[in-house]
């Protein structure tokens, strides 16, 4: 295969299937929606067919009538055909190839299968050429190859280009739904089940890198696992993955169970549990057994290794990483600032590639300890300013009761949203129940 151009290869496609589907779209407009939902212009190997599909799908989005005459006029105007006579002759040929609506699914599958095989052949050549060049590290090459193959498996267009019309139409659908249901949760993200926090960050949005940072003892891990459990219970079809680089998977599981059953840390360690608490634990185990949460405690895991594991998870909805500074890149130059910069950049890329929110916990420098007002600031992020740059949302946890033992409200906690790419920043008051390692929201309406 060396030296052979991809264009010289006999890339597979099915001419009859392409013509039959386009013909059906012309003569049976009711089938257009089903076809557009499952195919894109890239699925058609013949360029003319790809162009015609774009015309018909575009007319469908605009609400225009679809028939041979209207498609002919649009196609000629766009320069797909040189003349109306040429356009009419070919469109009539497609109409003759039309199949019954009951058979359309089979033909869609044929086109889709041929497209995926062509994608595999294209990706295979890319991998071959990259490997032959010898300029990439093996780990980077494996990550590239795995991503490309999984993109095909997930039905993602390798070319990655989407017309603006498609995107703005999707936004129109979202706005229409929101206007018709004003009481619905605003935003497309997963709810954290902390209403006041959701109102600021619009939930946990796909492709977002969300940073939770605090000084030791503030409850970062508990807050993150509380959110993970909340998401898992609210969205039972979503898979949540927790990467714990500091605590064992058994310790994380114990934390989650303790919070759900509301059993104190001492009771969890000693087993001094009464009958009522055993019932609570049984109910908590039953609830948590239904939640799709997976925990990995691999030490010093890299972003590449993390991605490889995540790509194998079905219906991935949320990733939690505890914590950022314990991750590894494999660098050996000892420059921790550059290493953290590389990690945060790759985490943001991972969130975008997997199209899921990624929550990463982070340490803070000792800056807050040296100030009278010990509330964290963005400048306190440890090791690298790129953490702030790469993150879409930065949240700090602060408990005055941790520093001031005579605080009026020792369990009060502030979730400080210091950066929010989607909207305003602000502070969300919360309650911290340390014995159950559990955060609860504050109801503004009742002042609690």
PDB file of N, CA and C in Angstrom, residues 268-318:
ATOM      1  N   UNK A 268     -19.099   4.364  60.070  1.00  0.00           N
ATOM      2  CA  UNK A 268     -18.640   3.604  58.903  1.00  0.00           C
ATOM      3  C   UNK A 268     -17.338   2.867  59.224  1.00  0.00           C
ATOM      4  N   UNK A 269     -16.492   3.471  60.062  1.00  0.00           N
ATOM      5  CA  UNK A 269     -15.209   2.847  60.398  1.00  0.00           C
ATOM      6  C   UNK A 269     -15.347   1.756  61.456  1.00  0.00           C
ATOM      7  N   UNK A 270     -16.243   1.981  62.430  1.00  0.00           N
ATOM      8  CA  UNK A 270     -16.343   1.050  63.565  1.00  0.00           C
ATOM      9  C   UNK A 270     -17.452   0.010  63.416  1.00  0.00           C
ATOM     10  N   UNK A 271     -18.420   0.296  62.566  1.00  0.00           N
ATOM     11  CA  UNK A 271     -19.524  -0.646  62.394  1.00  0.00           C
ATOM     12  C   UNK A 271     -20.548  -0.598  63.495  1.00  0.00           C
ATOM     13  N   UNK A 272     -20.509   0.441  64.335  1.00  0.00           N
ATOM     14  CA  UNK A 272     -21.500   0.582  65.413  1.00  0.00           C
ATOM     15  C   UNK A 272     -22.771   1.216  64.828  1.00  0.00           C
ATOM     16  N   UNK A 273     -23.623   0.378  64.305  1.00  0.00           N
ATOM     17  CA  UNK A 273     -24.783   0.836  63.546  1.00  0.00           C
ATOM     18  C   UNK A 273     -26.035   0.197  64.128  1.00  0.00           C
ATOM     19  N   UNK A 274     -27.060   1.009  64.374  1.00  0.00           N
ATOM     20  CA  UNK A 274     -28.295   0.478  64.939  1.00  0.00           C
ATOM     21  C   UNK A 274     -29.218  -0.062  63.833  1.00  0.00           C
ATOM     22  N   UNK A 275     -30.320  -0.645  64.234  1.00  0.00           N
ATOM     23  CA  UNK A 275     -31.218  -1.294  63.273  1.00  0.00           C
ATOM     24  C   UNK A 275     -31.782  -0.309  62.247  1.00  0.00           C
ATOM     25  N   UNK A 276     -32.166   0.886  62.717  1.00  0.00           N
ATOM     26  CA  UNK A 276     -32.699   1.894  61.792  1.00  0.00           C
ATOM     27  C   UNK A 276     -31.654   2.274  60.748  1.00  0.00           C
ATOM     28  N   UNK A 277     -30.411   2.425  61.173  1.00  0.00           N
ATOM     29  CA  UNK A 277     -29.342   2.787  60.246  1.00  0.00           C
ATOM     30  C   UNK A 277     -29.040   1.660  59.262  1.00  0.00           C
ATOM     31  N   UNK A 278     -29.197   0.404  59.713  1.00  0.00           N
ATOM     32  CA  UNK A 278     -29.016  -0.708  58.783  1.00  0.00           C
ATOM     33  C   UNK A 278     -30.061  -0.649  57.667  1.00  0.00           C
ATOM     34  N   UNK A 279     -31.268  -0.258  58.027  1.00  0.00           N
ATOM     35  CA  UNK A 279     -32.319  -0.100  57.013  1.00  0.00           C
ATOM     36  C   UNK A 279     -31.969   1.026  56.049  1.00  0.00           C
ATOM     37  N   UNK A 280     -31.437   2.122  56.597  1.00  0.00           N
ATOM     38  CA  UNK A 280     -31.033   3.244  55.746  1.00  0.00           C
ATOM     39  C   UNK A 280     -29.916   2.834  54.790  1.00  0.00           C
ATOM     40  N   UNK A 281     -28.981   2.046  55.315  1.00  0.00           N
ATOM     41  CA  UNK A 281     -27.877   1.575  54.468  1.00  0.00           C
ATOM     42  C   UNK A 281     -28.408   0.660  53.374  1.00  0.00           C
ATOM     43  N   UNK A 282     -29.332  -0.221  53.739  1.00  0.00           N
ATOM     44  CA  UNK A 282     -29.913  -1.122  52.740  1.00  0.00           C
ATOM     45  C   UNK A 282     -30.609  -0.363  51.630  1.00  0.00           C
ATOM     46  N   UNK A 283     -31.362   0.678  51.992  1.00  0.00           N
ATOM     47  CA  UNK A 283     -32.041   1.493  50.989  1.00  0.00           C
ATOM     48  C   UNK A 283     -31.041   2.238  50.112  1.00  0.00           C
ATOM     49  N   UNK A 284     -29.968   2.750  50.746  1.00  0.00           N
ATOM     50  CA  UNK A 284     -28.940   3.472  49.987  1.00  0.00           C
ATOM     51  C   UNK A 284     -28.235   2.548  48.998  1.00  0.00           C
ATOM     52  N   UNK A 285     -27.920   1.321  49.440  1.00  0.00           N
ATOM     53  CA  UNK A 285     -27.279   0.348  48.550  1.00  0.00           C
ATOM     54  C   UNK A 285     -28.190   0.031  47.366  1.00  0.00           C
ATOM     55  N   UNK A 286     -29.485  -0.093  47.634  1.00  0.00           N
ATOM     56  CA  UNK A 286     -30.439  -0.379  46.568  1.00  0.00           C
ATOM     57  C   UNK A 286     -30.464   0.759  45.550  1.00  0.00           C
ATOM     58  N   UNK A 287     -30.498   2.002  46.050  1.00  0.00           N
ATOM     59  CA  UNK A 287     -30.522   3.165  45.154  1.00  0.00           C
ATOM     60  C   UNK A 287     -29.234   3.258  44.344  1.00  0.00           C
ATOM     61  N   UNK A 288     -28.099   3.138  45.016  1.00  0.00           N
ATOM     62  CA  UNK A 288     -26.806   3.300  44.342  1.00  0.00           C
ATOM     63  C   UNK A 288     -26.509   2.147  43.386  1.00  0.00           C
ATOM     64  N   UNK A 289     -27.109   0.987  43.616  1.00  0.00           N
ATOM     65  CA  UNK A 289     -26.897  -0.149  42.714  1.00  0.00           C
ATOM     66  C   UNK A 289     -27.543   0.095  41.354  1.00  0.00           C
ATOM     67  N   UNK A 290     -28.502   1.015  41.317  1.00  0.00           N
ATOM     68  CA  UNK A 290     -29.190   1.323  40.069  1.00  0.00           C
ATOM     69  C   UNK A 290     -28.502   2.444  39.295  1.00  0.00           C
ATOM     70  N   UNK A 291     -27.492   3.053  39.905  1.00  0.00           N
ATOM     71  CA  UNK A 291     -26.811   4.197  39.295  1.00  0.00           C
ATOM     72  C   UNK A 291     -25.599   3.722  38.500  1.00  0.00           C
ATOM     73  N   UNK A 292     -25.417   4.288  37.294  1.00  0.00           N
ATOM     74  CA  UNK A 292     -24.310   3.877  36.428  1.00  0.00           C
ATOM     75  C   UNK A 292     -23.057   4.692  36.747  1.00  0.00           C
ATOM     76  N   UNK A 293     -22.472   4.427  37.911  1.00  0.00           N
ATOM     77  CA  UNK A 293     -21.231   5.097  38.304  1.00  0.00           C
ATOM     78  C   UNK A 293     -20.091   4.081  38.312  1.00  0.00           C
ATOM     79  N   UNK A 294     -19.002   4.430  37.657  1.00  0.00           N
ATOM     80  CA  UNK A 294     -17.812   3.572  37.607  1.00  0.00           C
ATOM     81  C   UNK A 294     -16.635   4.347  38.198  1.00  0.00           C
ATOM     82  N   UNK A 295     -15.801   3.637  38.971  1.00  0.00           N
ATOM     83  CA  UNK A 295     -14.686   4.281  39.665  1.00  0.00           C
ATOM     84  C   UNK A 295     -13.373   3.626  39.262  1.00  0.00           C
ATOM     85  N   UNK A 296     -12.386   4.445  38.947  1.00  0.00           N
ATOM     86  CA  UNK A 296     -11.050   3.974  38.578  1.00  0.00           C
ATOM     87  C   UNK A 296     -10.051   4.652  39.504  1.00  0.00           C
ATOM     88  N   UNK A 297      -9.191   3.873  40.151  1.00  0.00           N
ATOM     89  CA  UNK A 297      -8.226   4.471  41.082  1.00  0.00           C
ATOM     90  C   UNK A 297      -6.775   4.290  40.621  1.00  0.00           C
ATOM     91  N   UNK A 298      -6.576   4.231  39.307  1.00  0.00           N
ATOM     92  CA  UNK A 298      -5.222   4.123  38.760  1.00  0.00           C
ATOM     93  C   UNK A 298      -4.407   5.349  39.145  1.00  0.00           C
ATOM     94  N   UNK A 299      -3.266   5.139  39.765  1.00  0.00           N
ATOM     95  CA  UNK A 299      -2.418   6.256  40.201  1.00  0.00           C
ATOM     96  C   UNK A 299      -1.705   6.883  39.008  1.00  0.00           C
ATOM     97  N   UNK A 300      -1.550   8.203  39.047  1.00  0.00           N
ATOM     98  CA  UNK A 300      -0.782   8.956  38.035  1.00  0.00           C
ATOM     99  C   UNK A 300      -1.227   8.659  36.610  1.00  0.00           C
ATOM    100  N   UNK A 301      -2.513   8.497  36.413  1.00  0.00           N
ATOM    101  CA  UNK A 301      -3.017   8.186  35.088  1.00  0.00           C
ATOM    102  C   UNK A 301      -2.832   9.393  34.162  1.00  0.00           C
ATOM    103  N   UNK A 302      -2.612   9.125  32.881  1.00  0.00           N
ATOM    104  CA  UNK A 302      -2.462  10.196  31.895  1.00  0.00           C
ATOM    105  C   UNK A 302      -3.807  10.461  31.230  1.00  0.00           C
ATOM    106  N   UNK A 303      -3.905  11.598  30.551  1.00  0.00           N
ATOM    107  CA  UNK A 303      -5.145  11.920  29.839  1.00  0.00           C
ATOM    108  C   UNK A 303      -5.395  10.901  28.723  1.00  0.00           C
ATOM    109  N   UNK A 304      -4.336  10.480  28.055  1.00  0.00           N
ATOM    110  CA  UNK A 304      -4.492   9.500  26.977  1.00  0.00           C
ATOM    111  C   UNK A 304      -5.061   8.188  27.471  1.00  0.00           C
ATOM    112  N   UNK A 305      -4.539   7.698  28.592  1.00  0.00           N
ATOM    113  CA  UNK A 305      -5.043   6.444  29.156  1.00  0.00           C
ATOM    114  C   UNK A 305      -6.476   6.602  29.640  1.00  0.00           C
ATOM    115  N   UNK A 306      -6.769   7.765  30.189  1.00  0.00           N
ATOM    116  CA  UNK A 306      -8.133   8.055  30.649  1.00  0.00           C
ATOM    117  C   UNK A 306      -9.109   8.024  29.460  1.00  0.00           C
ATOM    118  N   UNK A 307      -8.726   8.683  28.374  1.00  0.00           N
ATOM    119  CA  UNK A 307      -9.580   8.728  27.184  1.00  0.00           C
ATOM    120  C   UNK A 307      -9.841   7.334  26.632  1.00  0.00           C
ATOM    121  N   UNK A 308      -8.801   6.507  26.624  1.00  0.00           N
ATOM    122  CA  UNK A 308      -8.951   5.148  26.095  1.00  0.00           C
ATOM    123  C   UNK A 308     -10.009   4.376  26.877  1.00  0.00           C
ATOM    124  N   UNK A 309     -10.034   4.576  28.199  1.00  0.00           N
ATOM    125  CA  UNK A 309     -11.039   3.891  29.025  1.00  0.00           C
ATOM    126  C   UNK A 309     -12.427   4.479  28.815  1.00  0.00           C
ATOM    127  N   UNK A 310     -12.498   5.794  28.706  1.00  0.00           N
ATOM    128  CA  UNK A 310     -13.794   6.457  28.577  1.00  0.00           C
ATOM    129  C   UNK A 310     -14.474   6.151  27.254  1.00  0.00           C
ATOM    130  N   UNK A 311     -13.691   5.981  26.202  1.00  0.00           N
ATOM    131  CA  UNK A 311     -14.288   5.707  24.891  1.00  0.00           C
ATOM    132  C   UNK A 311     -15.025   4.374  24.869  1.00  0.00           C
ATOM    133  N   UNK A 312     -14.702   3.509  25.800  1.00  0.00           N
ATOM    134  CA  UNK A 312     -15.352   2.200  25.845  1.00  0.00           C
ATOM    135  C   UNK A 312     -16.643   2.212  26.669  1.00  0.00           C
ATOM    136  N   UNK A 313     -16.944   3.333  27.283  1.00  0.00           N
ATOM    137  CA  UNK A 313     -18.147   3.433  28.098  1.00  0.00           C
ATOM    138  C   UNK A 313     -19.326   3.885  27.241  1.00  0.00           C
ATOM    139  N   UNK A 314     -20.451   3.224  27.420  1.00  0.00           N
ATOM    140  CA  UNK A 314     -21.650   3.588  26.662  1.00  0.00           C
ATOM    141  C   UNK A 314     -22.423   4.669  27.406  1.00  0.00           C
ATOM    142  N   UNK A 315     -23.021   5.587  26.642  1.00  0.00           N
ATOM    143  CA  UNK A 315     -23.865   6.658  27.194  1.00  0.00           C
ATOM    144  C   UNK A 315     -23.124   7.482  28.252  1.00  0.00           C
ATOM    145  N   UNK A 316     -21.880   7.794  27.966  1.00  0.00           N
ATOM    146  CA  UNK A 316     -21.082   8.572  28.909  1.00  0.00           C
ATOM    147  C   UNK A 316     -21.721   9.943  29.136  1.00  0.00           C
ATOM    148  N   UNK A 317     -21.929  10.300  30.400  1.00  0.00           N
ATOM    149  CA  UNK A 317     -22.588  11.560  30.708  1.00  0.00           C
ATOM    150  C   UNK A 317     -21.749  12.541  31.497  1.00  0.00           C
ATOM    151  N   UNK A 318     -20.805  12.030  32.316  1.00  0.00           N
ATOM    152  CA  UNK A 318     -20.021  12.909  33.192  1.00  0.00           C
ATOM    153  C   UNK A 318     -18.733  12.213  33.587  1.00  0.00           C
TER     154      UNK A 318
END
